[in-house]
Coordinates of C-alpha atoms and ligand atoms in Angstrom, one line a residue:
M3 CA 14.4 110.0 -122.4
K4 CA 15.7 112.1 -120.2
S5 CA 15.2 111.8 -116.8
R6 CA 15.5 114.7 -114.5
L7 CA 15.5 118.8 -115.8
S8 CA 17.1 121.5 -114.5
L9 CA 16.1 124.9 -113.6
E10 CA 16.9 128.1 -112.3
G11 CA 14.4 130.5 -109.8
G12 CA 13.8 134.1 -109.7
V13 CA 12.2 134.9 -113.3
P14 CA 8.8 135.9 -113.3
L15 CA 6.7 134.0 -116.2
K16 CA 4.6 136.1 -118.4
G17 CA 2.9 135.4 -121.6
T18 CA 0.2 133.6 -122.8
V19 CA 0.0 129.6 -123.2
R20 CA -3.1 127.4 -124.5
S21 CA -4.2 124.4 -122.4
S22 CA -3.8 120.9 -123.1
G23 CA -7.1 118.1 -123.5
A24 CA -7.9 116.6 -119.6
K25 CA -6.0 113.3 -119.7
N26 CA -8.2 112.5 -116.7
A27 CA -11.4 112.4 -119.1
A28 CA -9.0 111.4 -122.2
L29 CA -8.6 108.0 -120.4
P30 CA -11.9 107.1 -119.6
I31 CA -13.7 108.5 -122.9
L32 CA -10.5 105.9 -124.6
A33 CA -11.9 103.6 -122.1
G34 CA -15.2 104.1 -122.9
C35 CA -14.5 103.7 -127.2
I36 CA -14.8 99.7 -125.8
L37 CA -18.2 100.3 -125.9
T38 CA -18.8 101.6 -129.0
H39 CA -19.4 100.0 -133.2
G40 CA -17.2 101.5 -136.1
D41 CA -14.9 104.3 -136.6
S42 CA -14.7 107.1 -133.7
V43 CA -12.6 110.2 -133.7
I44 CA -11.7 112.1 -130.4
H45 CA -10.2 115.3 -130.6
N46 CA -8.0 117.1 -128.0
V47 CA -6.2 114.1 -126.7
P48 CA -3.1 115.0 -125.0
D49 CA 0.1 113.7 -125.9
L50 CA 1.4 112.0 -122.2
M51 CA 2.5 108.3 -121.4
D52 CA -0.6 107.4 -119.4
I53 CA -2.5 108.1 -122.7
K54 CA -0.2 105.8 -124.6
T55 CA -0.8 103.5 -122.3
M56 CA -4.4 103.0 -122.5
I57 CA -3.9 103.2 -126.8
K58 CA -2.1 99.9 -126.0
M59 CA -4.4 98.4 -123.1
L60 CA -7.5 99.4 -126.2
E61 CA -5.3 97.3 -129.3
A62 CA -4.6 94.5 -126.8
L63 CA -8.3 93.8 -126.3
G64 CA -8.7 94.3 -130.0
L65 CA -9.3 98.0 -131.0
K66 CA -7.9 99.4 -134.1
T67 CA -6.9 102.7 -132.8
D68 CA -4.5 105.3 -135.2
Y69 CA -3.4 108.4 -133.5
R70 CA -2.1 111.5 -134.8
S71 CA 0.4 114.4 -133.4
N72 CA -2.2 117.0 -133.4
G73 CA -4.3 115.2 -130.8
T74 CA -6.5 113.2 -132.9
L75 CA -7.2 109.7 -132.2
R76 CA -9.3 107.6 -134.5
V77 CA -10.6 104.1 -132.8
S78 CA -12.2 101.4 -134.0
S79 CA -14.2 99.3 -132.1
T80 CA -16.4 95.9 -133.2
Q81 CA -18.4 93.2 -131.1
K82 CA -15.4 91.4 -131.1
I83 CA -13.6 92.7 -128.0
R84 CA -11.2 90.5 -126.3
H85 CA -11.8 89.8 -122.1
I86 CA -8.0 89.7 -120.6
A87 CA -6.3 92.4 -120.5
P88 CA -2.3 92.7 -120.3
Y89 CA -0.9 92.8 -116.9
E90 CA 1.9 94.6 -117.2
L91 CA 0.0 97.4 -118.9
V92 CA -2.7 97.9 -115.4
T93 CA 0.0 98.0 -113.4
A94 CA 2.1 101.0 -115.9
M95 CA -1.3 102.8 -114.9
R96 CA -4.1 102.1 -112.1
A97 CA -6.7 103.9 -114.4
S98 CA -6.6 100.9 -117.0
F99 CA -9.2 99.6 -114.4
F100 CA -11.7 101.8 -116.4
V101 CA -11.7 98.8 -119.1
A102 CA -13.4 96.7 -116.6
G103 CA -17.3 97.8 -116.7
P104 CA -17.1 98.3 -120.7
V105 CA -15.5 95.1 -121.1
L106 CA -17.5 93.3 -118.9
A107 CA -21.0 95.1 -120.4
K108 CA -19.8 94.3 -123.8
T109 CA -18.4 90.4 -123.5
G110 CA -19.8 89.2 -120.3
L111 CA -16.4 88.4 -119.3
A112 CA -13.9 90.3 -117.4
K113 CA -10.4 89.7 -116.4
I114 CA -8.5 92.6 -115.3
P115 CA -4.8 92.2 -112.9
L116 CA -5.6 94.0 -109.8
P117 CA -4.7 97.2 -109.8
G118 CA -1.9 98.2 -107.3
G119 CA -1.7 101.7 -105.0
C120 CA 0.5 103.7 -105.8
A121 CA 2.4 106.5 -103.9
I122 CA -0.5 108.7 -102.8
G123 CA -2.9 105.7 -101.5
S124 CA -3.2 102.0 -101.3
R125 CA -6.4 103.0 -104.4
P126 CA -9.2 99.9 -103.5
I127 CA -11.4 99.2 -106.4
D128 CA -14.4 97.4 -103.8
L129 CA -16.6 100.9 -104.7
H130 CA -16.5 100.0 -108.7
L131 CA -16.7 96.0 -107.7
K132 CA -19.9 96.1 -105.8
G133 CA -21.4 98.2 -108.7
F134 CA -20.6 95.6 -110.6
E135 CA -22.4 92.9 -108.6
A136 CA -25.4 95.1 -107.9
L137 CA -25.4 95.1 -111.9
G138 CA -25.9 91.2 -111.6
A139 CA -22.0 90.2 -112.3
T140 CA -19.9 88.2 -110.3
T141 CA -16.3 89.0 -108.7
E142 CA -13.4 87.6 -107.6
I143 CA -9.8 87.9 -107.2
Q144 CA -8.1 84.6 -108.7
H145 CA -4.3 84.6 -109.3
G146 CA -4.1 88.6 -109.3
F147 CA -6.7 88.9 -111.5
V148 CA -9.9 90.3 -110.6
V149 CA -12.5 88.0 -112.8
M150 CA -16.1 89.5 -113.1
K151 CA -19.2 87.2 -114.9
A152 CA -21.7 88.4 -116.1
K153 CA -24.8 86.4 -118.4
K154 CA -26.3 89.8 -118.7
L155 CA -26.2 92.9 -116.4
V156 CA -29.2 94.2 -115.5
G157 CA -30.1 98.2 -114.4
T158 CA -30.7 99.0 -110.8
Q159 CA -30.2 101.7 -108.2
I160 CA -26.5 102.1 -106.7
Y161 CA -25.1 103.8 -103.5
L162 CA -21.9 104.7 -103.5
D163 CA -19.9 105.1 -99.9
F164 CA -18.4 107.5 -101.1
P165 CA -18.2 110.1 -104.9
S166 CA -15.4 107.7 -106.2
V167 CA -14.2 109.1 -109.4
G168 CA -13.3 106.0 -111.1
A169 CA -16.3 103.8 -109.3
T170 CA -18.8 106.0 -111.4
E171 CA -17.1 106.5 -114.5
N172 CA -16.4 102.7 -114.8
I173 CA -20.3 101.9 -113.2
M174 CA -21.7 104.6 -115.4
M175 CA -20.0 102.7 -118.8
A176 CA -21.2 98.5 -117.5
A177 CA -25.0 100.2 -117.1
C178 CA -24.7 101.5 -120.6
L179 CA -25.6 98.2 -122.1
A180 CA -27.0 96.6 -119.2
E181 CA -30.9 95.7 -119.0
G182 CA -33.0 98.7 -118.1
K183 CA -32.2 101.4 -115.5
T184 CA -29.4 101.9 -113.1
V185 CA -29.5 104.6 -110.7
I186 CA -26.0 105.6 -109.6
E187 CA -26.4 108.1 -105.6
N188 CA -24.0 110.2 -104.3
A189 CA -22.0 109.9 -107.6
A190 CA -18.9 112.0 -108.4
L191 CA -19.7 115.7 -109.6
E192 CA -16.3 115.6 -111.1
P193 CA -15.9 117.6 -114.9
E194 CA -14.5 114.6 -116.2
I195 CA -17.8 112.3 -115.5
T196 CA -19.5 114.9 -117.4
D197 CA -17.4 114.5 -120.4
L198 CA -17.7 110.7 -120.2
G199 CA -21.0 111.1 -120.0
E200 CA -21.7 113.1 -122.4
F201 CA -19.4 111.4 -125.1
L202 CA -21.0 108.0 -124.5
N203 CA -24.6 109.9 -125.3
S204 CA -23.0 111.7 -128.5
A205 CA -22.7 107.6 -129.4
G206 CA -25.8 106.5 -128.6
A207 CA -26.0 106.0 -124.8
R208 CA -29.1 107.4 -122.9
I209 CA -27.7 109.3 -119.7
S210 CA -29.1 111.7 -117.9
G211 CA -28.3 113.5 -114.1
L212 CA -24.8 115.1 -115.3
R213 CA -23.6 117.7 -113.4
T214 CA -25.8 115.8 -110.7
N215 CA -24.6 113.7 -107.8
K216 CA -27.8 111.0 -109.0
I217 CA -27.0 109.7 -112.8
T218 CA -29.1 108.0 -114.9
I219 CA -28.5 105.4 -117.1
E220 CA -30.7 103.5 -119.1
G221 CA -29.8 100.3 -121.4
V222 CA -29.6 100.1 -124.9
S223 CA -28.7 97.3 -126.6
Q224 CA -25.9 99.0 -128.9
I225 CA -23.4 102.0 -128.4
N226 CA -22.1 103.5 -131.6
N227 CA -20.0 105.6 -133.3
T228 CA -19.0 109.3 -133.0
E229 CA -16.8 112.2 -133.1
Y230 CA -15.8 114.4 -130.0
T231 CA -13.6 117.0 -128.2
V232 CA -12.4 116.4 -125.1
I233 CA -12.6 119.3 -122.3
P234 CA -9.3 121.4 -121.6
D235 CA -7.4 119.5 -118.5
R236 CA -8.4 121.6 -115.3
I237 CA -5.6 120.6 -113.6
E238 CA -2.8 121.9 -115.9
V239 CA -4.8 125.2 -116.1
G240 CA -4.6 125.8 -112.7
T241 CA -1.2 124.3 -112.7
L242 CA 0.0 127.4 -114.8
M243 CA -2.2 129.8 -112.9
I244 CA -0.2 128.7 -110.0
A245 CA 2.8 129.5 -111.8
A246 CA 1.9 133.0 -112.2
A247 CA 1.4 133.6 -108.8
I248 CA 4.3 131.8 -107.4
T249 CA 6.7 133.8 -109.5
L250 CA 4.8 136.9 -109.5
G251 CA 4.5 137.0 -112.8
D252 CA 1.1 137.7 -115.5
I253 CA 0.2 134.3 -117.3
V254 CA -3.2 134.3 -119.6
V255 CA -4.1 130.6 -119.8
E256 CA -6.6 130.1 -123.0
G257 CA -8.8 127.3 -123.7
I258 CA -10.4 126.7 -120.7
R259 CA -13.9 126.2 -119.1
M260 CA -14.5 128.5 -116.2
E261 CA -16.9 126.5 -114.4
H262 CA -14.2 124.1 -114.0
Q263 CA -11.7 126.8 -112.2
E264 CA -14.1 128.0 -109.7
P265 CA -12.5 126.6 -106.4
L266 CA -9.1 127.6 -107.8
I267 CA -9.8 131.3 -108.6
Q268 CA -11.6 131.4 -105.0
K269 CA -8.4 130.8 -103.2
L270 CA -6.2 132.8 -105.6
R271 CA -8.3 136.0 -105.4
D272 CA -8.1 135.1 -101.0
C273 CA -4.9 134.9 -101.2
G274 CA -4.4 138.1 -103.0
A275 CA -3.5 136.9 -106.8
V276 CA -5.3 139.0 -109.3
V277 CA -7.3 136.6 -111.6
E278 CA -9.5 137.5 -114.4
I279 CA -11.7 136.2 -116.6
G280 CA -12.3 135.9 -120.2
D281 CA -14.8 134.0 -122.2
D282 CA -12.0 131.2 -122.6
T283 CA -9.1 132.7 -121.0
I284 CA -7.9 133.2 -117.7
R285 CA -5.2 135.7 -116.8
V286 CA -3.7 135.6 -112.8
S287 CA -1.0 137.8 -111.9
A288 CA 0.7 139.0 -108.6
T289 CA 2.8 141.7 -107.7
E290 CA 4.1 140.8 -103.9
R291 CA 4.1 137.6 -101.9
V292 CA 0.6 136.1 -101.3
R293 CA -1.0 135.7 -98.3
A294 CA -1.4 132.9 -96.2
V295 CA -4.5 130.9 -97.1
D296 CA -6.1 127.4 -95.4
I297 CA -6.6 124.7 -97.9
K298 CA -8.9 121.7 -97.7
T299 CA -9.2 118.7 -100.3
M300 CA -12.8 117.9 -101.0
P301 CA -15.0 115.7 -103.9
F302 CA -16.1 118.6 -106.7
P303 CA -16.9 121.9 -106.1
G304 CA -14.4 121.3 -103.7
F305 CA -11.0 122.3 -103.7
P306 CA -9.5 119.3 -105.8
T307 CA -6.6 116.9 -104.5
D308 CA -4.8 117.3 -107.3
M309 CA -4.0 120.6 -107.0
Q310 CA -3.1 119.9 -103.5
A311 CA 0.6 119.7 -104.2
Q312 CA 1.3 122.9 -106.6
F313 CA -0.8 125.3 -103.8
L314 CA 1.3 124.0 -101.1
A315 CA 4.5 124.7 -103.1
L316 CA 2.8 128.5 -103.3
L317 CA 2.1 128.7 -99.8
T318 CA 5.8 128.1 -98.9
V319 CA 6.4 131.2 -99.7
A320 CA 3.1 132.7 -98.6
N321 CA 3.2 135.8 -96.0
G322 CA 1.9 134.0 -92.5
T323 CA 0.8 130.7 -91.6
S324 CA -1.3 128.2 -93.5
V325 CA -2.9 124.6 -92.8
V326 CA -4.0 122.1 -95.8
T327 CA -5.9 119.5 -95.0
E328 CA -5.7 116.3 -97.5
T329 CA -9.4 114.5 -96.7
I330 CA -9.4 112.6 -100.5
F331 CA -6.3 110.0 -100.2
E332 CA -3.7 108.7 -97.6
N333 CA -0.5 109.7 -98.4
R334 CA -0.3 112.7 -100.3
F335 CA 2.0 115.2 -98.9
M336 CA 5.5 113.6 -99.9
H337 CA 6.3 116.6 -101.8
A338 CA 6.7 118.3 -98.7
Q339 CA 9.8 116.6 -97.3
E340 CA 11.0 117.5 -101.0
L341 CA 9.9 121.6 -100.6
I342 CA 11.4 121.3 -96.3
R343 CA 14.5 120.3 -97.9
M344 CA 14.6 123.3 -100.3
G345 CA 14.0 125.1 -97.5
A346 CA 10.1 125.2 -96.8
K347 CA 8.9 125.8 -93.4
I348 CA 6.6 122.7 -93.0
K349 CA 5.1 120.2 -90.2
I350 CA 3.4 117.4 -91.3
E351 CA 1.1 115.8 -89.3
Q352 CA -1.3 113.0 -89.9
N353 CA -4.0 114.1 -93.0
H354 CA -2.8 117.9 -92.6
V355 CA 0.6 119.9 -92.8
T356 CA 1.2 123.6 -91.1
I357 CA 3.1 125.8 -93.3
T358 CA 5.0 128.7 -92.5
G359 CA 5.8 130.7 -95.5
V360 CA 9.5 132.3 -96.2
E361 CA 10.6 134.6 -98.5
Q362 CA 12.2 132.9 -100.7
L363 CA 12.8 128.8 -101.4
S364 CA 16.4 127.7 -102.2
G365 CA 17.3 125.8 -105.3
A366 CA 18.1 122.1 -104.7
D367 CA 18.2 118.5 -105.9
V368 CA 15.0 117.1 -105.4
K369 CA 12.9 114.0 -106.4
I370 CA 9.3 113.7 -107.8
T371 CA 7.4 110.7 -106.3
D372 CA 4.2 111.4 -108.0
L373 CA 2.7 113.2 -110.9
R374 CA 1.3 116.2 -109.3
A375 CA 4.0 116.4 -106.3
G376 CA 6.5 117.1 -109.7
A377 CA 4.4 119.9 -110.6
A378 CA 4.8 121.4 -107.3
L379 CA 8.4 120.8 -107.1
I380 CA 8.7 122.4 -110.7
L381 CA 6.8 125.8 -109.0
A382 CA 8.9 125.8 -106.3
G383 CA 12.0 125.8 -108.5
L384 CA 10.8 128.9 -110.6
A385 CA 10.6 130.3 -107.4
A386 CA 13.8 129.8 -105.3
D387 CA 16.5 131.0 -105.1
G388 CA 19.5 129.8 -107.3
F389 CA 19.2 126.2 -109.6
T390 CA 16.8 122.7 -109.2
T391 CA 17.1 119.7 -110.4
V392 CA 14.2 117.7 -110.3
H393 CA 14.7 114.0 -110.5
G394 CA 12.2 111.3 -111.8
L395 CA 10.8 113.3 -114.7
H396 CA 8.7 109.9 -115.6
H397 CA 6.3 110.6 -113.3
L398 CA 5.4 114.2 -114.7
N399 CA 5.5 112.9 -118.2
R400 CA 2.6 110.9 -117.8
G401 CA 0.3 113.4 -117.2
Y402 CA 1.3 116.9 -118.4
E403 CA 2.2 117.2 -121.9
N404 CA 4.9 119.6 -122.3
L405 CA 5.2 121.5 -119.7
P406 CA 8.6 122.3 -119.4
A407 CA 8.3 123.7 -123.5
K408 CA 5.1 125.6 -122.1
I409 CA 7.0 127.3 -118.9
R410 CA 10.2 128.2 -121.3
S411 CA 7.7 129.5 -123.5
L412 CA 6.2 132.0 -120.3
G413 CA 10.1 133.0 -120.2
G414 CA 11.0 130.4 -117.5
R415 CA 14.9 128.5 -117.3
I416 CA 13.9 125.4 -118.0
S417 CA 16.1 122.8 -119.7
G418 CA 14.4 119.1 -120.6
Ligands
LIG3 C1 -9.6 109.6 -109.6 O1 -8.7 108.9 -109.6 C2 -8.1 110.8 -110.6 N1 -7.8 109.9 -112.0 C3 -7.1 111.4 -109.5 O2 -6.1 111.9 -110.5 C4 -7.9 111.9 -108.2 O3 -7.1 112.2 -107.8 C5 -9.5 110.9 -108.2 O4 -10.1 110.9 -109.5 C6 -9.5 111.9 -107.7 O5 -10.2 113.2 -108.1 C7 -7.8 109.6 -113.1 O6 -9.0 110.1 -112.9 C8 -6.9 108.9 -113.7 P1 -11.4 107.6 -106.2 P2 -9.7 107.7 -108.7 O7 -11.7 106.5 -106.8 O8 -11.1 107.5 -109.7 C9 -11.1 105.7 -102.3 C10 -4.3 112.5 -110.7 O9 -3.3 113.3 -110.5 N2 -11.8 104.6 -103.1 O10 -12.4 109.3 -106.2 O11 -8.8 106.6 -108.2 C11 -9.7 106.0 -102.9 O12 -9.2 104.4 -101.9 C12 -4.6 111.3 -110.3 O13 -4.4 112.8 -111.8 C13 -12.1 103.4 -102.4 O14 -12.1 103.7 -101.1 O15 -9.9 108.6 -107.5 C14 -9.6 107.5 -102.4 O16 -9.3 107.6 -100.8 C15 -4.1 111.0 -108.9 N3 -12.7 102.6 -102.9 C16 -10.7 107.8 -102.6 O17 -11.7 107.2 -102.8 C17 -12.9 102.7 -104.4 O18 -13.6 101.8 -105.1 C18 -11.0 109.4 -104.0 O19 -10.7 108.0 -104.6 C19 -12.5 103.6 -105.1 C20 -11.8 105.0 -104.7

């Protein structure tokens, strides 16, 4: 697989492109298949490295899978689930830890390697473990593994100190087979959590309060099989919307859920881009440099941290001075250093950066440090003067399905 790609800036992107399935919905839904019994079919599963890693994880735990290139995944699950997750899969992708809740609920024992941190932060799992303990499990760290045991999980009231996406998902899955009712207070509201809950309900779980910060799960004795379609990837859609604004182009993105895009639509309109809304399409265009705006990342429905890097790239060529504040992760400005190499004027402080917009960036060799930083650098390269080579492509392939091909289909000059 190529490790870098080259692009030439200055071409306004124009045309229509369709979004892929949401990585951050498909990953917990695949983990949720561990709870099911029988053969399930999941549609709109994006073809990504992280999805392949999760499929390997399911196979390692004893499930059977069959993934077709049209995005349909067949999963067969039985009562016979292994309870140890392989080290190399969990360290390859920390979202593998989503299997903890389902394995614990189904077998009463889960031995999952402690997921490492990553470039953007330490990524602790204390809220996940606190939830499992509240449900009656013991948890301890032994030789780098988190060992979770429970003769029986019993429903209870759980308050999350922070509306953690992963903790909400893991606890919700564990509670599905617990005895009695579980209420998760201060639950995260991200659309991917709703998608997971609706997937589980379609297989026989009894979850209510989705789309709210108070999720109630009535435990059931068994979860069956189902057929389900994953929601569109709101972060990929947002990335393509910004591609239109930063290249002064005109792009229609098809197959979207409007309610998932509101924070970005508002911010793009605030900075002067034109955003037109259809039933399941969104059209973004810009004919002149956007205006500077301030961004502060917040849990959903606030401005998503996964769009911070991409919007920051847009602000480097905005007219005026912007402040971007990152409140979710402690180290999510590494793309700023690379953008500075392209001529951006950015002052990096503790958890915020101040950007003075420039007329145009200049193409350069840049390095991807994490998934969304990679998207940001590609957006910057599309708007820069001259050629940009983006190194570290494996980060991008983890989370974007055929992004270079989609950009080429919109007239972008990009290899790879
Ligand atoms: C999910 O990560 C997403 N990943 C992330 O997307 C996304 O950035 C994040 O949610 C926030 O929206 C997947 O869904 C696979 P969190 P997650 O638990 O669940 C702290 C991408 O680019 N925290 O909501 O790990 C944590 O340190 C990725 O697609 C604890 O302190 O996010 C962080 O500061 C990047 N203790 C904050 O909460 C815990 O037990 C948000 O983390 C758990 C989290």
